């Protein structure tokens, strides 16, 4: 988990931000970039974690967004699954390396229109400076498979249903988290952040705010990370 700190911040409060993404998705790439800008632009302390979320519904949503023929569902599903495993394999060499690998892969597929394939994974691994031999070994390991399954469990526990989604936790109010999906714009992320750091904020008030239609209250996920 990545921690961002500012020496001028006196509070012990930590904002935890989980970002659930499709590893090849256009909207997910934008959401990640928005989240990173939010974190970098504030004085607070953050824990930031990106999780690749994958199931039949996220595959269907991805195909619908790109107008992909239903006959390609098995191929698309397998590609997304392999991209999730590749991200986890890269993360074994450090969270920062994993995040750089993911964003580079997304930009290659989304912006540079490169075809997702095994060779592209190797190319991205080289570009981001991770140990390629170790990466390829880990890619097919039980460890990575178990890590992927653990991530999917986290998504279920946090009530995540689609990509991209963001979950905010405030260590000053550990009973609840805020889940936002489908509208991860810079303005929405900023509004949630401001609500959380406002003194005596109430999660119930946040989730009923008319300017945050997709925000809702979820139970705090008890983690041991």
CSV table of C-alpha atoms in Angstrom, one decimal:
chain,number,residue,atom,x,y,z
A,1,UNK,CA,0.0,0.0,0.0
A,2,UNK,CA,1.4,3.4,-1.0
A,3,UNK,CA,1.5,6.2,1.6
A,4,UNK,CA,1.6,9.9,0.7
A,5,UNK,CA,2.5,12.3,3.5
A,6,UNK,CA,3.1,16.0,4.0
A,7,UNK,CA,5.3,17.2,6.9
A,8,UNK,CA,3.1,20.2,7.6
A,9,UNK,CA,0.1,18.0,8.3
A,10,UNK,CA,-0.4,17.7,12.1
A,11,UNK,CA,-3.3,15.4,12.2
A,12,UNK,CA,-2.9,11.7,12.5
A,13,UNK,CA,-5.9,11.1,10.3
A,14,UNK,CA,-5.2,8.9,7.2
A,15,UNK,CA,-7.6,8.8,4.3
A,16,UNK,CA,-7.6,5.4,2.7
A,17,UNK,CA,-8.5,5.3,-1.0
A,18,UNK,CA,-9.2,2.1,-2.9
A,19,UNK,CA,-9.6,2.3,-6.7
A,20,UNK,CA,-11.2,-0.7,-8.4
A,21,UNK,CA,-10.4,-0.8,-12.1
A,22,UNK,CA,-10.6,-2.7,-15.4
A,23,UNK,CA,-6.8,-3.1,-16.3
A,24,UNK,CA,-7.6,-2.2,-19.9
A,25,UNK,CA,-10.4,0.3,-19.5
A,26,UNK,CA,-10.4,3.9,-20.8
A,27,UNK,CA,-12.6,5.3,-18.1
A,28,UNK,CA,-10.5,3.4,-15.5
A,29,UNK,CA,-7.3,5.0,-16.7
A,30,UNK,CA,-8.8,8.4,-16.4
A,31,UNK,CA,-10.2,7.6,-12.9
A,32,UNK,CA,-6.7,6.5,-11.7
A,33,UNK,CA,-5.2,9.7,-13.0
A,34,UNK,CA,-7.8,11.8,-11.3
A,35,UNK,CA,-7.2,10.0,-8.0
A,36,UNK,CA,-3.5,10.5,-8.2
A,37,UNK,CA,-4.0,14.2,-8.8
A,38,UNK,CA,-6.3,14.4,-5.8
A,39,UNK,CA,-3.8,12.7,-3.6
A,40,UNK,CA,-0.9,14.9,-4.8
A,41,UNK,CA,-2.8,18.1,-4.4
A,42,UNK,CA,-3.7,17.9,-0.7
A,43,UNK,CA,-1.7,18.0,2.5
A,44,UNK,CA,-3.3,15.0,4.1
A,45,UNK,CA,-1.9,11.5,4.5
A,46,UNK,CA,-3.2,8.9,2.1
A,47,UNK,CA,-3.0,5.1,1.7
A,48,UNK,CA,-3.7,4.4,-1.9
A,49,UNK,CA,-4.4,1.0,-3.4
A,50,UNK,CA,-5.4,0.0,-6.9
A,51,UNK,CA,-7.3,-3.2,-7.4
A,52,UNK,CA,-8.1,-4.9,-10.7
A,53,UNK,CA,-11.7,-6.0,-10.5
A,54,UNK,CA,-12.9,-8.8,-12.9
A,55,UNK,CA,-16.1,-10.7,-13.3
A,56,UNK,CA,-18.7,-11.6,-16.0
A,57,UNK,CA,-20.5,-8.3,-15.4
A,58,UNK,CA,-17.4,-6.1,-15.7
A,59,UNK,CA,-16.6,-8.0,-18.9
A,60,UNK,CA,-20.1,-7.4,-20.3
A,61,UNK,CA,-19.9,-3.7,-19.4
A,62,UNK,CA,-16.5,-3.3,-21.1
A,63,UNK,CA,-17.7,-5.0,-24.3
A,64,UNK,CA,-20.8,-2.9,-24.4
A,65,UNK,CA,-18.8,0.3,-23.9
A,66,UNK,CA,-16.6,-0.6,-26.9
A,67,UNK,CA,-19.4,-2.1,-29.0
A,68,UNK,CA,-17.6,-5.5,-29.2
A,69,UNK,CA,-19.5,-8.4,-30.7
A,70,UNK,CA,-20.8,-10.9,-28.2
A,71,UNK,CA,-19.0,-13.7,-30.0
A,72,UNK,CA,-15.7,-12.3,-28.7
A,73,UNK,CA,-16.7,-12.6,-25.1
A,74,UNK,CA,-14.4,-15.6,-24.3
A,75,UNK,CA,-11.3,-13.8,-25.8
A,76,UNK,CA,-12.1,-10.5,-24.1
A,77,UNK,CA,-12.7,-12.2,-20.8
A,78,UNK,CA,-9.4,-14.1,-21.0
A,79,UNK,CA,-7.5,-10.9,-22.0
A,80,UNK,CA,-8.9,-9.0,-19.0
A,81,UNK,CA,-8.1,-11.8,-16.7
A,82,UNK,CA,-4.5,-12.1,-17.9
A,83,UNK,CA,-4.1,-8.3,-17.5
A,84,UNK,CA,-5.3,-8.6,-13.9
A,85,UNK,CA,-2.8,-11.4,-13.2
A,86,UNK,CA,0.0,-9.4,-14.9
A,87,UNK,CA,-0.7,-6.4,-12.7
A,88,UNK,CA,-0.5,-8.6,-9.6
A,89,UNK,CA,2.7,-10.1,-10.8
A,90,UNK,CA,4.2,-6.7,-11.3
A,91,UNK,CA,3.0,-5.6,-7.8
A,92,UNK,CA,5.1,-8.4,-6.3
A,93,UNK,CA,8.1,-6.2,-7.2
A,94,UNK,CA,6.6,-3.3,-5.3
A,95,UNK,CA,3.3,-1.4,-5.3
A,96,UNK,CA,4.9,1.5,-7.2
A,97,UNK,CA,6.2,-0.8,-9.9
A,98,UNK,CA,2.8,-2.4,-10.1
A,99,UNK,CA,1.0,0.9,-10.5
A,100,UNK,CA,3.5,2.1,-13.1
A,101,UNK,CA,3.1,-1.2,-15.0
A,102,UNK,CA,-0.7,-0.9,-14.9
A,103,UNK,CA,-0.9,2.7,-16.1
A,104,UNK,CA,1.7,2.0,-18.9
A,105,UNK,CA,-0.3,-1.0,-20.1
A,106,UNK,CA,-3.5,1.0,-20.0
A,107,UNK,CA,-2.0,3.8,-22.0
A,108,UNK,CA,-0.5,1.4,-24.6
A,109,UNK,CA,-3.9,-0.3,-25.1
A,110,UNK,CA,-6.2,2.7,-24.7
A,111,UNK,CA,-4.2,5.6,-26.1
A,112,UNK,CA,-1.6,3.9,-28.4
A,113,UNK,CA,-4.1,1.3,-29.6
A,114,UNK,CA,-1.7,-1.6,-29.1
A,115,UNK,CA,-3.2,-5.1,-29.2
A,116,UNK,CA,-3.2,-6.8,-25.9
A,117,UNK,CA,-1.0,-9.9,-26.0
A,118,UNK,CA,1.8,-11.7,-24.2
A,119,UNK,CA,4.5,-9.7,-26.1
A,120,UNK,CA,2.9,-6.5,-25.0
A,121,UNK,CA,3.1,-7.6,-21.3
A,122,UNK,CA,6.9,-8.3,-21.8
A,123,UNK,CA,7.3,-4.9,-23.5
A,124,UNK,CA,5.6,-3.0,-20.7
A,125,UNK,CA,7.6,-4.9,-18.1
A,126,UNK,CA,10.8,-3.8,-19.8
A,127,UNK,CA,9.5,-0.2,-20.1
A,128,UNK,CA,8.7,0.1,-16.4
A,129,UNK,CA,12.0,-1.4,-15.3
A,130,UNK,CA,10.8,-4.5,-13.5
A,131,UNK,CA,12.7,-7.8,-13.6
A,132,UNK,CA,11.2,-9.5,-16.7
A,133,UNK,CA,12.3,-13.0,-15.8
A,134,UNK,CA,10.8,-12.8,-12.3
A,135,UNK,CA,7.7,-11.2,-13.7
A,136,UNK,CA,7.0,-14.0,-16.1
A,137,UNK,CA,7.6,-16.6,-13.4
A,138,UNK,CA,5.3,-14.9,-11.0
A,139,UNK,CA,2.6,-14.4,-13.8
A,140,UNK,CA,1.9,-18.2,-13.8
A,141,UNK,CA,2.4,-18.8,-10.1
A,142,UNK,CA,-0.1,-19.9,-7.5
A,143,UNK,CA,0.9,-16.8,-5.4
A,144,UNK,CA,-0.4,-14.4,-8.0
A,145,UNK,CA,-3.6,-16.4,-8.5
A,146,UNK,CA,-4.3,-16.3,-4.8
A,147,UNK,CA,-3.5,-12.6,-4.7
A,148,UNK,CA,-6.0,-12.0,-7.5
A,149,UNK,CA,-8.7,-14.0,-5.7
A,150,UNK,CA,-8.0,-12.1,-2.5
A,151,UNK,CA,-8.6,-8.8,-4.4
A,152,UNK,CA,-11.9,-10.1,-5.8
A,153,UNK,CA,-13.0,-10.9,-2.2
A,154,UNK,CA,-12.1,-7.4,-1.1
A,155,UNK,CA,-14.3,-6.0,-4.0
A,156,UNK,CA,-17.2,-8.2,-2.9
A,157,UNK,CA,-16.8,-7.2,0.8
A,158,UNK,CA,-16.8,-3.5,-0.2
A,159,UNK,CA,-20.0,-3.9,-2.3
A,160,UNK,CA,-18.1,-3.1,-5.6
A,161,UNK,CA,-20.1,-4.0,-8.7
A,162,UNK,CA,-18.5,-2.1,-11.5
A,163,UNK,CA,-15.4,-0.4,-12.8
A,164,UNK,CA,-14.2,2.2,-12.1
A,165,UNK,CA,-15.2,2.5,-8.4
A,166,UNK,CA,-13.6,4.3,-5.5
A,167,UNK,CA,-13.9,3.5,-1.8
A,168,UNK,CA,-12.9,6.1,0.8
A,169,UNK,CA,-12.2,5.3,4.4
A,170,UNK,CA,-11.4,7.8,7.1
A,171,UNK,CA,-9.4,6.5,10.1
A,172,UNK,CA,-11.3,9.0,12.3
A,173,UNK,CA,-14.6,7.2,11.4
A,174,UNK,CA,-13.8,3.5,10.9
A,175,UNK,CA,-17.4,2.3,11.0
A,176,UNK,CA,-18.2,3.3,7.5
A,177,UNK,CA,-16.7,3.7,4.0
A,178,UNK,CA,-17.9,5.7,1.1
A,179,UNK,CA,-18.3,3.9,-2.2
A,180,UNK,CA,-18.5,5.9,-5.4
A,181,UNK,CA,-19.1,4.4,-8.8
A,182,UNK,CA,-19.9,5.5,-12.3
A,183,UNK,CA,-19.0,9.1,-11.8
A,184,UNK,CA,-15.4,9.4,-10.8
A,185,UNK,CA,-14.8,12.9,-12.0
A,186,UNK,CA,-12.3,15.2,-10.4
A,187,UNK,CA,-15.1,17.3,-9.0
A,188,UNK,CA,-16.8,14.3,-7.3
A,189,UNK,CA,-13.6,13.0,-5.9
A,190,UNK,CA,-12.8,16.4,-4.5
A,191,UNK,CA,-16.2,16.8,-3.0
A,192,UNK,CA,-16.0,13.5,-1.2
A,193,UNK,CA,-12.5,14.4,0.1
A,194,UNK,CA,-13.7,17.7,1.4
A,195,UNK,CA,-16.7,16.1,3.1
A,196,UNK,CA,-14.5,13.6,4.8
A,197,UNK,CA,-12.0,16.2,6.2
A,198,UNK,CA,-14.7,18.6,7.3
A,199,UNK,CA,-14.9,18.6,11.1
A,200,UNK,CA,-17.8,16.6,12.5
A,201,UNK,CA,-18.7,15.2,9.1
A,202,UNK,CA,-21.4,12.6,9.0
A,203,UNK,CA,-21.3,9.8,6.5
A,204,UNK,CA,-25.1,9.7,6.4
A,205,UNK,CA,-25.2,13.4,5.4
A,206,UNK,CA,-22.7,12.7,2.7
A,207,UNK,CA,-24.5,9.7,1.2
A,208,UNK,CA,-27.8,11.7,1.0
A,209,UNK,CA,-26.2,14.7,-0.6
A,210,UNK,CA,-27.9,15.6,-3.9
A,211,UNK,CA,-24.5,16.5,-5.5
A,212,UNK,CA,-23.2,13.0,-4.8
A,213,UNK,CA,-25.9,10.8,-6.4
A,214,UNK,CA,-23.7,7.7,-6.8
A,215,UNK,CA,-22.2,7.8,-3.3
A,216,UNK,CA,-23.5,5.4,-0.8
A,217,UNK,CA,-22.7,4.1,2.7
A,218,UNK,CA,-21.1,0.7,3.1
A,219,UNK,CA,-19.8,-1.2,6.2
A,220,UNK,CA,-16.2,-0.7,7.0
A,221,UNK,CA,-14.1,-3.6,5.7
A,222,UNK,CA,-11.9,-4.9,8.4
A,223,UNK,CA,-8.5,-5.3,6.8
A,224,UNK,CA,-5.2,-6.8,7.9
A,225,UNK,CA,-3.0,-5.2,5.2
